[in-house]
Coordinates of C-alpha atoms and ligand atoms in Angstrom, one line a residue:
X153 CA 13.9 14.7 18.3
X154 CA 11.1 14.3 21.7
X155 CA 8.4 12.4 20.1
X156 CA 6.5 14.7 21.9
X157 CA 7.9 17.4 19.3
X158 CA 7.0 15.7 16.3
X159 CA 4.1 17.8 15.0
X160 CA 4.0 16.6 11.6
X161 CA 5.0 13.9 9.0
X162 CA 7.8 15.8 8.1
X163 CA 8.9 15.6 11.6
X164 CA 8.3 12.1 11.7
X165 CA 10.3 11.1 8.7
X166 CA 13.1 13.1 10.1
X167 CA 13.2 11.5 13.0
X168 CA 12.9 8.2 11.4
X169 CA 15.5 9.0 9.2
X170 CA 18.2 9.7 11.7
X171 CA 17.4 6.3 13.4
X172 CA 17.2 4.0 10.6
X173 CA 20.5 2.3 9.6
X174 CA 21.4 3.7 5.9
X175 CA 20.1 1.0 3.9
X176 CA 17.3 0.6 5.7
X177 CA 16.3 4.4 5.4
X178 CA 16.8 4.4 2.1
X179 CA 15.2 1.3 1.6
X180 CA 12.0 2.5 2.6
X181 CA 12.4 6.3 1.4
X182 CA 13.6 6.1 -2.0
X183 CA 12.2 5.1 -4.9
X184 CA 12.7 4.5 -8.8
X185 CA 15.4 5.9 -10.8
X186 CA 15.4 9.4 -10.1
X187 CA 12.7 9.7 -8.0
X188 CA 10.5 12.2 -9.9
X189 CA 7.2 10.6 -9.5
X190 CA 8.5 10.4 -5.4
X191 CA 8.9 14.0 -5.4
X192 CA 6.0 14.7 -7.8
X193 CA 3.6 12.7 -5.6
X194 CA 3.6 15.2 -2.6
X195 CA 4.5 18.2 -4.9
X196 CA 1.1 17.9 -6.9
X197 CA -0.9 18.7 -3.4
X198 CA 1.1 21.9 -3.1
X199 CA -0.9 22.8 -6.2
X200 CA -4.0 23.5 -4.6
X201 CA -5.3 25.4 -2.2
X202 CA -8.4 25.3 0.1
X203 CA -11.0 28.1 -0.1
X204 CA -13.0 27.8 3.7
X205 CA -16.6 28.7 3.7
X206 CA -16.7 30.3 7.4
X207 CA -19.7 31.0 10.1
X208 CA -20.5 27.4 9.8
X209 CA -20.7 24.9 12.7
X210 CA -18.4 22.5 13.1
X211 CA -19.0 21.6 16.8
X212 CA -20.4 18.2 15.9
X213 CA -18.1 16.8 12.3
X214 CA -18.4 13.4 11.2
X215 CA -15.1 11.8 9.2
X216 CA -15.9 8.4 9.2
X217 CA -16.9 6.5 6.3
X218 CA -18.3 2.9 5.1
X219 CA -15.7 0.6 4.3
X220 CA -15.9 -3.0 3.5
X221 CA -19.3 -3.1 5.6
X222 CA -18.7 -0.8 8.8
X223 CA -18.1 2.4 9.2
X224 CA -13.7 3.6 9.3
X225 CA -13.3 7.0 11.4
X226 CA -11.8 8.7 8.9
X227 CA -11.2 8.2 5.1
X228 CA -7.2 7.1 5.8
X229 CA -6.0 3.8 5.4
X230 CA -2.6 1.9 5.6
X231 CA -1.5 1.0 2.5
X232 CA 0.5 -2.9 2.3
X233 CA 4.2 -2.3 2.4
X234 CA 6.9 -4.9 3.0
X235 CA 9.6 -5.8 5.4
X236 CA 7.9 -3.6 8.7
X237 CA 10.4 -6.1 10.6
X238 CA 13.1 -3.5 9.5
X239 CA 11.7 -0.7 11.3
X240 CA 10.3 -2.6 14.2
X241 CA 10.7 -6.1 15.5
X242 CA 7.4 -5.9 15.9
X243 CA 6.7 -4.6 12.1
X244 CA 3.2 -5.6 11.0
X245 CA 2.2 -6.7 14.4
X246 CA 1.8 -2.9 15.5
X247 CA 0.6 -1.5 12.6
X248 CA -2.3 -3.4 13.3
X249 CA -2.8 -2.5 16.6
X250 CA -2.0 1.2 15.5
X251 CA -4.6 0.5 12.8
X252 CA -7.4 -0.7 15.0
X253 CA -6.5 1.6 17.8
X254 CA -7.4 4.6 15.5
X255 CA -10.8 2.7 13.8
X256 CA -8.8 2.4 10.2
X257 CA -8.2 -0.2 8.2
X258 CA -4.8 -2.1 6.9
X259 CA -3.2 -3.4 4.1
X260 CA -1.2 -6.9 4.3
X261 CA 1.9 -7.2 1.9
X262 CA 2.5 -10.8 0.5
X263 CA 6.2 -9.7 1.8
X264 CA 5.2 -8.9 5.2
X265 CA 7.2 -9.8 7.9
X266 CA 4.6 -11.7 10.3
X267 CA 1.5 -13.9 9.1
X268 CA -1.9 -12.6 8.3
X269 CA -3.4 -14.5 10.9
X270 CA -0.6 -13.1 13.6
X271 CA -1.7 -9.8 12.1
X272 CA -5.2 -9.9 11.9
X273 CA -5.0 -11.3 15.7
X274 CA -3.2 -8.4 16.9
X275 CA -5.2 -6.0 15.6
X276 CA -8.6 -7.3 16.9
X277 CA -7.4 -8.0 20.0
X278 CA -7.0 -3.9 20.6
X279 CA -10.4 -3.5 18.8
X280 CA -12.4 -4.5 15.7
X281 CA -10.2 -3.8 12.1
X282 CA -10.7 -5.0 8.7
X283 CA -7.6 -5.9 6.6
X284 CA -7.2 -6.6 3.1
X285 CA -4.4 -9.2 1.7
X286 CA -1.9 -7.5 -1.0
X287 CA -1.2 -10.0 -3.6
X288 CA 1.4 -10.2 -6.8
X289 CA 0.6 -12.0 -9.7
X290 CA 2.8 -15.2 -8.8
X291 CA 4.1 -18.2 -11.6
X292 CA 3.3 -20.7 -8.2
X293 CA -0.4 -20.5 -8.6
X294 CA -0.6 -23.2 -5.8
X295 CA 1.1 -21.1 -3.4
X296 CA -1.2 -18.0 -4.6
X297 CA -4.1 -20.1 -3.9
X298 CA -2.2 -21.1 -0.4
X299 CA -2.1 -17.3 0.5
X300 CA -5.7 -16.5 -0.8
X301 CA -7.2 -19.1 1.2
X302 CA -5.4 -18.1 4.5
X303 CA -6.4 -14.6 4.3
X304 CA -10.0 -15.0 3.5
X305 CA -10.1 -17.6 6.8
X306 CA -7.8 -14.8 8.9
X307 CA -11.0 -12.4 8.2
X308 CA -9.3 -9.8 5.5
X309 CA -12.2 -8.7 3.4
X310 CA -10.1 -7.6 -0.2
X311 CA -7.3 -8.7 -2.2
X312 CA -5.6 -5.8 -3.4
X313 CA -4.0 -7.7 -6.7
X314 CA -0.6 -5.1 -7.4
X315 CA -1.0 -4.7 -10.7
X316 CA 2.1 -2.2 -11.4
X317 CA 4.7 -4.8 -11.0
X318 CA 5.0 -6.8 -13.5
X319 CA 9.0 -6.5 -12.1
X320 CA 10.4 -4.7 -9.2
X321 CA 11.1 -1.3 -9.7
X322 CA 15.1 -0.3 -10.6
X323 CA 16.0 1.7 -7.4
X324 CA 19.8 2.6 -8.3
X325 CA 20.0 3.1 -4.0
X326 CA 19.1 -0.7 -3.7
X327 CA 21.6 -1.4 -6.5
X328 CA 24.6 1.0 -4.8
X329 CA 24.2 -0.4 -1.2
X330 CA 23.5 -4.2 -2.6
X331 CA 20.2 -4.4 -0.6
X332 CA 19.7 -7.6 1.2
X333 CA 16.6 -7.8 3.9
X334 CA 18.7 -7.7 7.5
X335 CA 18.6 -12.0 8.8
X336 CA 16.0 -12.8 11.0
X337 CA 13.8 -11.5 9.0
X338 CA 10.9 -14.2 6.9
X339 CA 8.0 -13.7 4.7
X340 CA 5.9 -16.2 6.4
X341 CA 2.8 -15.5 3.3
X342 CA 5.2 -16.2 1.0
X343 CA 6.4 -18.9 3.0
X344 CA 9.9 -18.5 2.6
X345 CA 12.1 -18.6 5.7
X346 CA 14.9 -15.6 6.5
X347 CA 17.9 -18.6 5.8
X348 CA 16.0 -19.0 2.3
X349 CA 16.2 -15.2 2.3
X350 CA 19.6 -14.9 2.8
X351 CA 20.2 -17.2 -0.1
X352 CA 19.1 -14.8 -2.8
X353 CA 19.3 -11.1 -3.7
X354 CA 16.0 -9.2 -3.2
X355 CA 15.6 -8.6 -6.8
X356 CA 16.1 -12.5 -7.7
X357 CA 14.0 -13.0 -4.9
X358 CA 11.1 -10.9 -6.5
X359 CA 11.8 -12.4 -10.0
X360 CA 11.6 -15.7 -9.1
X361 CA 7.9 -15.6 -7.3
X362 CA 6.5 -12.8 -9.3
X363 CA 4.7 -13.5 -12.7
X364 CA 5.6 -11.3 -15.7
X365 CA 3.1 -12.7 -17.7
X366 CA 0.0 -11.2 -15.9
X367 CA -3.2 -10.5 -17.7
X368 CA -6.6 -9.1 -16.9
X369 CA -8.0 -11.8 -18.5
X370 CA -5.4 -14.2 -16.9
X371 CA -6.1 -12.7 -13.2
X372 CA -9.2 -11.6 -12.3
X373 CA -11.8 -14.2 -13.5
X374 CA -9.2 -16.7 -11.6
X375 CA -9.1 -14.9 -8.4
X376 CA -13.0 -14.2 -8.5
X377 CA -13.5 -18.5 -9.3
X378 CA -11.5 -18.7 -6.1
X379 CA -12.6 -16.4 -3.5
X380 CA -15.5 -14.0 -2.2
X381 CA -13.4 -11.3 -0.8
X382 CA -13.3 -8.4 -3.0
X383 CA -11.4 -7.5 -5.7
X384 CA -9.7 -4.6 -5.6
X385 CA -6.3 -3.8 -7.9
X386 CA -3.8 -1.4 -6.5
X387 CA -1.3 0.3 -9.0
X388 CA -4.2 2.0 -11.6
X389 CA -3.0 5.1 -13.2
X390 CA -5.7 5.9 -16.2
X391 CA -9.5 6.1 -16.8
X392 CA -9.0 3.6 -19.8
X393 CA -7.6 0.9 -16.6
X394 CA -10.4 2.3 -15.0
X395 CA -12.8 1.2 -17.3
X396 CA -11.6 -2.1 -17.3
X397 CA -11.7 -2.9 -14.2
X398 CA -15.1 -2.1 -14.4
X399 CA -15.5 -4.6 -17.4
X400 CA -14.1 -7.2 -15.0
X401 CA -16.2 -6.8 -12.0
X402 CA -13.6 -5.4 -9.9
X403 CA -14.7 -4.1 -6.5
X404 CA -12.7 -1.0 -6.4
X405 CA -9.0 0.5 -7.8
X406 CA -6.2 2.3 -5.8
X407 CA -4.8 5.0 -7.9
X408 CA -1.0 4.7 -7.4
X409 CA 2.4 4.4 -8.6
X410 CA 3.3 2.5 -5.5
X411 CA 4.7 5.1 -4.2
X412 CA 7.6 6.2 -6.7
X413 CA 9.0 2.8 -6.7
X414 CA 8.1 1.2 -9.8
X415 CA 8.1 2.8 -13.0
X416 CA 9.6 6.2 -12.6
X417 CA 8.0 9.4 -14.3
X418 CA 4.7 8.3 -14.2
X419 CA 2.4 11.4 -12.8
X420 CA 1.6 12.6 -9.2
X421 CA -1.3 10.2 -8.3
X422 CA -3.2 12.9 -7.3
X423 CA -2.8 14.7 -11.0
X424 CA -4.6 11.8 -12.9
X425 CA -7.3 11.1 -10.0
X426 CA -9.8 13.3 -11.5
X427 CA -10.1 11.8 -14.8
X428 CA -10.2 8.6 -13.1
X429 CA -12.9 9.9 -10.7
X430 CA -14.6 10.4 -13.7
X431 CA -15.0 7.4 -15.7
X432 CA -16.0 5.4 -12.7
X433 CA -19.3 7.5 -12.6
X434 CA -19.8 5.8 -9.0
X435 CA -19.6 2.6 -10.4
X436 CA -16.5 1.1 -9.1
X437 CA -14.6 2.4 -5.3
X438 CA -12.0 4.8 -6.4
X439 CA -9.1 5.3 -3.5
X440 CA -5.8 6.8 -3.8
X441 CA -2.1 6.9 -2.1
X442 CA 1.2 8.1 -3.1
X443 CA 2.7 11.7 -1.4
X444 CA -0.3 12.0 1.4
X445 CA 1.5 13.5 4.3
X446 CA -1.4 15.8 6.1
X447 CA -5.3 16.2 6.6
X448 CA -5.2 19.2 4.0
X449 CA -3.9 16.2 1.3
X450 CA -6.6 14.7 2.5
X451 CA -9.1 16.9 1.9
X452 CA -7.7 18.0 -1.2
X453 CA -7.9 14.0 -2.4
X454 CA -11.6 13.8 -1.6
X455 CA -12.4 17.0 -3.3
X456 CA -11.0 15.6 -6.5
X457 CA -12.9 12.3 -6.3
X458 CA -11.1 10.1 -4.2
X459 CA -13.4 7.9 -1.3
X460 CA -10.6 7.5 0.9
X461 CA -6.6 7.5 1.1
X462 CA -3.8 5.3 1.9
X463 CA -0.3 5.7 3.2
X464 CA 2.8 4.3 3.0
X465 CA 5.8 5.6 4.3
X466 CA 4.4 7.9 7.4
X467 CA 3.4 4.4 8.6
X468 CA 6.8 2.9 8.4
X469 CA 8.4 6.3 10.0
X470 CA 5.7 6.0 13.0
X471 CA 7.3 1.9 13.5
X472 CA 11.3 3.6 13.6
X473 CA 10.5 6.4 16.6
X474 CA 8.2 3.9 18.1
Ligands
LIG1670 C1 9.1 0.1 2.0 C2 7.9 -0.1 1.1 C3 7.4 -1.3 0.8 C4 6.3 -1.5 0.0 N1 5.8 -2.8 -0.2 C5 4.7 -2.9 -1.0 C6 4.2 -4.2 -1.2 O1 4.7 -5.2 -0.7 N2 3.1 -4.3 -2.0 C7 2.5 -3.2 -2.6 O2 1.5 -3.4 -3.3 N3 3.0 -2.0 -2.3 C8 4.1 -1.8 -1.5 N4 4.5 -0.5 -1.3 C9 3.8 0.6 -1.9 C10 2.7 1.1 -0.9 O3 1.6 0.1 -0.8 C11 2.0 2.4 -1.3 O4 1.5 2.3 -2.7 C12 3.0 3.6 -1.3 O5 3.9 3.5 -0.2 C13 2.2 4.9 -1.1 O6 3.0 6.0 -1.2 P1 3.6 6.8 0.1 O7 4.6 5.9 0.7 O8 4.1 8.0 -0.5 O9 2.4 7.0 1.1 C14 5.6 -0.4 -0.5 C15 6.1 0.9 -0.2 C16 7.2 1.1 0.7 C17 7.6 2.5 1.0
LIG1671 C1 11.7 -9.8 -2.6 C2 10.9 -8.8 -1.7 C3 10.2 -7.7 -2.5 C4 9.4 -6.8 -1.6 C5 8.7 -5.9 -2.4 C6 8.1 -4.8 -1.6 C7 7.6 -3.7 -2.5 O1 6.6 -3.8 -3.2 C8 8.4 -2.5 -2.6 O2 7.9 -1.5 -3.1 O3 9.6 -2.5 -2.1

């Protein structure tokens, strides 16, 4: 398809889709088991629909929002995702210039292909954008520390601690087409080189750096000892986790089941949002991702209590037609 035909995210994940090699596209596509909460992320904005008040003016509208001290045009972010070097060579590199070119904000995965500092750089060189640093619970506590401390001096202003893997997700399409990252490919934050890659499978790969044995208790007054970013954790699905993030001091939550690629069946982000919305009674940031594909999901996020949104996956599309 022209780029200059794609109209939508529908379009753009089509067109992604015919470009990406098989494994790849279903790499990034796919998720968990049967891929209901995948499905049932977009289908729950289908729900609801948008009754306009008319005759008003809207010559002079104003999206943008405060976010992590200045002001993003308009309540979207990019959520962390790994392995952008799949979709792009230049991966994370131009999702931060994307990022800053459109006044938003990014999210770093731990597994990202290029460092934080390389990504940070290329952001801010196109204009000013504030990143946060996505971090799993890890059993190397040194190395943790290692990417904590880089981030915070590379400018990101949150660690978004992933709280909803406590093991990586059982994706039967990863399993069937024996999913290795493509060589050449690192994870510099994890500071693991592609020939140490190579050695592994990706799911041994996540088992051996990813803690299992992750607590509130264990996590949060750690990271706080350690750093003055914010504390945000990514992967929150109830008002009771809601609450206790609060009872931590946590800065905000992302509701989200990361996507459809952990834990399979869990509800349609947008479906629990507003008892989540609730509880946190303006006491804690509440954002959301998981299934936004338009400005109407948007919208219909906000109305519902979200501050802002995140995505994934059109993110990783817009790196394949780039
Ligand atoms: C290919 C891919 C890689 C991802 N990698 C990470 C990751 O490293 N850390 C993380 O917290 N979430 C990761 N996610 C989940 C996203 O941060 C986000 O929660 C999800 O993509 C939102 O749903 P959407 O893709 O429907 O917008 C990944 C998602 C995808 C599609
Ligand atoms: C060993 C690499 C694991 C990358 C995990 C990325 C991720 O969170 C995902 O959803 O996939």
């Amino acid at each position: 398809m022209a780029t200059d035909k794609i109209v939508s995210i529908a379009d753009l994940q089509a067109a992604a889709s015919k470009i990406l090699p098989s494994s790849t596209r279903e790499f990034f596509n796919s998720g968990a088991t049967d891929q209901v909460t995948v499905h049932e992320n977009s289908a729950a904005y289908r729900k609801y629909r948008i009754l306009p008040r008319v005759l008003k003016d809207v010559s002079n509208v104003n999206t943008t929002i405060p976010l992590f001290g200045r002001d993003i045009a308009f309540p979207l972010c990019v959520s962390p995702a790994g392995l952008q070097g799949m979709a792009h060579p230049d991966g994370e590199l131009a999702t931060s210039r994307a990022c800053a070119k459109y006044g938003i904000n990014m999210g770093v995965s731990s597994y990202a292909n290029h460092s934080v500092e390389q990504i940070t750089t290329a952001g801010n060189e196109v204009a000013p954008i504030h990143h946060v640093m996505q971090l799993y619970s890890m059993k190397d506590r040194e190395k943790e520390k290692r990417i904590i401390r880089r981030a915070e001096a590379a400018g990101c202003k949150a660690i978004f601690l992933t709280a909803d893997s406590p093991v990586l997700g059982v994706r039967y399409n990863e399993v069937r087409k024996t999913f290795q990252p493509p060589a050449g490919l690192a994870y510099p934050m994890m500071e693991k080189t592609s020939e140490q890659i190579q050695q592994q499978s990706h799911d041994d790969g996540f088992k051996s750096f990813n803690d299992d044995s992750h607590s509130w208790a264990r996590e949060i007054p750690w990271l706080r000892s350690l750093t003055k970013m914010e504390i945000w954790i990514k992967g929150i699905l109830t008002p009771e986790d809601v609450e206790t993030a609060i009872e931590y001091g946590c800065d905000g939550v992302i509701i989200s089941n990361h996507g459809g690629r952990q834990l399979d069946e869990t509800p349609a982000t947008l479906d629990v949002l507003p008892a989540c919305a609730k509880v946190a009674r303006g006491r804690i940031r509440i954002h959301i991702d998981g299934g936004i594909r338009s400005g109407n999901d948007i919208f219909k996020a906000l109305a519902l209590g979200a501050e802002c949104c995140w995505v994934g996956r059109p993110m990783l599309w817009g790196l394949a037609v780039s």
